[in-house]
Amino acid sequence: LSEAYRSRSRRRFARLSGPAAAVVTIGSILLATALSGTFDWWTSALSDLGTVGATAWLFNGGLVLGCLAGLPYGWALWSAAADGLGGIRASAYVLTLLSMAGVGLFPAGKALHFPFAISFFLFGAFTLVVDGVARFRLQTGKLSLLAGVASPAVWPLWLRWLAPDGGIAVPEFVGAVLFALWITGLSPERP
């Protein structure tokens, strides 16, 4: 096989790894919520799924597997970066995935859980905002910026007005879904 063909194959694999990771991660979260006898969207946190019972391996394992599956996508973003913002976008994406794996490796109740969880949501939103600024002239850039702003904005809306005494699963899931939607539909390296 020619070197050009191998290079194209590696790039194609890397570009598909991001959407595959998004499907694995969101799928494992949804499956864990369906299998849990105690999870409630209004009163729970997503991380509750990773602490007990049969859902713990599914939730935590899905986060770690999603990270491992999606890391090649970081290379695709990095190698396609046209400027400094593109490099920041790729780095923020990788930090988001590593934070997600940290949530799975350190389930709720462990000392490192909260720093990894907050890092996932902050780096995820930052990735989308940087991408939006870098590609603002494009419709996908504007939508990325909007998603990056909406991801953290849903938290005060949920906690202050919609469910002040409730759990945080809904804003957590919104942030995860917006990040997954960016990978699959808005990112400059989407397949």
Coordinates of C-alpha atoms in Angstrom, one line a residue:
L1 CA 0.0 0.0 0.0
S2 CA 1.2 3.5 -0.7
E3 CA 2.1 5.9 2.0
A4 CA -0.6 8.3 0.8
Y5 CA -3.3 5.6 1.1
R6 CA -2.1 4.7 4.6
S7 CA -2.1 8.4 5.6
R8 CA -5.7 8.8 4.3
S9 CA -6.7 5.7 6.1
R10 CA -5.2 6.9 9.4
R11 CA -6.9 10.3 9.0
R12 CA -10.3 8.7 8.2
F13 CA -10.0 6.5 11.3
A14 CA -9.1 9.5 13.4
R15 CA -12.0 11.5 12.1
L16 CA -14.4 8.6 12.8
S17 CA -13.1 8.0 16.3
G18 CA -14.7 11.2 17.7
P19 CA -18.3 10.3 16.6
A20 CA -17.8 6.7 17.7
A21 CA -16.7 7.9 21.1
A22 CA -19.7 10.2 21.4
V23 CA -22.0 7.3 20.6
V24 CA -20.3 5.0 23.1
T25 CA -20.4 7.6 25.9
I26 CA -23.9 8.9 25.4
G27 CA -25.1 5.4 24.8
S28 CA -23.6 4.1 28.0
I29 CA -25.1 6.9 30.0
L30 CA -28.6 6.3 28.6
L31 CA -28.3 2.6 29.0
A32 CA -27.2 3.0 32.6
T33 CA -30.1 5.3 33.3
A34 CA -32.5 2.8 31.8
L35 CA -31.1 -0.1 33.9
S36 CA -30.9 1.8 37.2
G37 CA -33.6 1.2 39.7
T38 CA -32.8 4.3 41.6
F39 CA -31.8 6.9 39.1
D40 CA -34.2 9.9 38.6
W41 CA -33.6 12.7 36.1
W42 CA -35.1 15.3 38.5
T43 CA -33.3 14.3 41.7
S44 CA -30.1 12.5 40.7
A45 CA -26.7 13.3 39.3
L46 CA -25.3 11.3 36.4
S47 CA -22.4 10.3 38.6
D48 CA -24.8 8.5 40.9
L49 CA -24.9 5.8 38.1
G50 CA -21.2 5.1 38.7
T51 CA -21.4 4.4 42.4
V52 CA -23.5 1.2 43.0
G53 CA -24.9 -1.8 41.3
A54 CA -24.8 -3.0 37.8
T55 CA -24.8 0.5 36.3
A56 CA -21.4 1.4 37.9
W57 CA -19.3 -0.6 35.4
L58 CA -21.5 0.5 32.5
F59 CA -21.4 4.2 33.4
N60 CA -17.7 4.4 34.5
G61 CA -16.5 2.0 31.8
G62 CA -18.4 4.0 29.1
L63 CA -16.7 7.2 30.1
V64 CA -13.2 5.6 30.1
L65 CA -13.9 3.7 26.8
G66 CA -15.3 6.9 25.3
C67 CA -12.1 8.7 26.2
L68 CA -9.8 6.0 24.7
A69 CA -11.9 5.7 21.6
G70 CA -12.0 9.5 21.0
L71 CA -8.4 10.4 21.5
P72 CA -7.4 9.9 17.9
Y73 CA -9.9 12.6 17.0
G74 CA -7.8 15.0 19.0
W75 CA -4.9 14.3 16.5
A76 CA -7.3 14.9 13.6
L77 CA -8.2 18.3 15.1
W78 CA -4.5 19.1 15.9
S79 CA -3.2 18.1 12.5
A80 CA -5.9 20.2 10.7
A81 CA -5.4 23.3 12.9
A82 CA -4.8 26.3 10.6
D83 CA -3.8 28.7 13.4
G84 CA -3.3 29.0 17.2
L85 CA -7.0 28.8 17.9
G86 CA -7.2 25.5 16.1
G87 CA -4.4 24.1 18.3
I88 CA -6.1 25.4 21.5
R89 CA -9.4 23.7 20.3
A90 CA -7.6 20.4 19.8
S91 CA -5.9 20.7 23.2
A92 CA -9.1 21.6 25.0
Y93 CA -10.8 18.6 23.3
V94 CA -8.2 16.2 24.6
L95 CA -8.4 17.7 28.1
T96 CA -12.2 17.3 28.0
L97 CA -11.8 13.6 27.2
L98 CA -9.1 13.1 29.8
S99 CA -11.4 14.7 32.4
M100 CA -14.3 12.5 31.3
A101 CA -12.1 9.4 31.9
G102 CA -11.2 10.8 35.3
V103 CA -14.9 10.9 36.2
G104 CA -15.1 7.2 35.3
L105 CA -11.9 6.3 37.1
F106 CA -12.8 8.2 40.3
P107 CA -16.5 7.7 40.9
A108 CA -18.6 10.0 43.0
G109 CA -17.4 10.0 46.6
K110 CA -13.7 9.8 45.6
A111 CA -11.6 12.8 46.3
L112 CA -10.7 13.5 42.6
H113 CA -14.2 13.0 41.3
F114 CA -15.4 16.6 41.6
P115 CA -12.2 18.2 40.0
F116 CA -12.5 15.8 37.0
A117 CA -16.3 16.4 36.7
I118 CA -16.1 20.2 36.8
S119 CA -13.1 20.0 34.4
F120 CA -15.1 18.0 31.9
F121 CA -17.9 20.6 31.7
L122 CA -15.5 23.6 31.7
F123 CA -13.1 22.2 29.1
G124 CA -16.1 20.9 27.0
A125 CA -17.7 24.3 26.9
F126 CA -14.3 26.0 26.3
T127 CA -13.7 23.7 23.3
L128 CA -16.9 24.8 21.7
V129 CA -16.4 28.5 22.4
V130 CA -12.8 28.4 21.0
D131 CA -14.1 26.6 17.9
G132 CA -16.9 29.1 17.5
V133 CA -14.5 32.1 17.7
A134 CA -12.0 30.4 15.3
R135 CA -14.7 29.7 12.7
F136 CA -17.2 32.5 13.5
R137 CA -17.6 33.4 9.8
L138 CA -19.1 29.9 9.2
Q139 CA -22.6 28.8 10.3
T140 CA -21.1 25.8 12.1
G141 CA -18.8 28.2 14.0
K142 CA -21.7 30.4 15.1
L143 CA -23.6 27.3 16.3
S144 CA -20.5 26.0 18.1
L145 CA -20.2 29.3 19.9
L146 CA -23.9 29.2 20.8
A147 CA -23.6 25.6 22.1
G148 CA -20.5 26.5 24.1
V149 CA -22.3 29.4 25.8
A150 CA -25.5 27.3 26.3
S151 CA -23.7 24.5 28.0
P152 CA -22.8 26.3 31.2
A153 CA -25.8 28.7 30.9
V154 CA -28.2 25.8 31.5
W155 CA -26.9 25.2 35.0
P156 CA -28.2 28.4 36.7
L157 CA -31.4 28.1 34.7
W158 CA -31.9 24.6 36.0
L159 CA -30.7 25.1 39.6
R160 CA -32.4 28.5 40.1
W161 CA -35.7 28.3 38.3
L162 CA -36.5 24.8 37.0
A163 CA -35.5 22.5 39.8
P164 CA -34.0 24.4 42.7
D165 CA -34.3 21.4 45.0
G166 CA -33.5 18.8 42.4
G167 CA -30.5 17.0 41.1
I168 CA -28.1 18.0 38.4
A169 CA -28.5 15.1 35.9
V170 CA -30.3 17.3 33.4
P171 CA -27.7 20.1 33.1
E172 CA -24.9 17.5 33.1
F173 CA -26.6 15.6 30.3
V174 CA -27.2 18.7 28.3
G175 CA -23.5 19.6 28.5
A176 CA -22.5 16.0 27.5
V177 CA -25.0 16.0 24.6
L178 CA -23.9 19.5 23.3
F179 CA -20.3 18.3 23.3
A180 CA -21.3 15.1 21.4
L181 CA -23.3 17.1 18.9
W182 CA -20.4 19.4 18.3
I183 CA -18.2 16.3 17.6
T184 CA -20.7 14.7 15.2
G185 CA -22.2 17.8 13.5
L186 CA -20.3 21.0 14.1
S187 CA -16.6 20.3 14.5
P188 CA -14.3 21.1 11.6
E189 CA -13.2 17.5 11.5
R190 CA -16.6 15.9 11.6
P191 CA -16.8 13.0 9.1

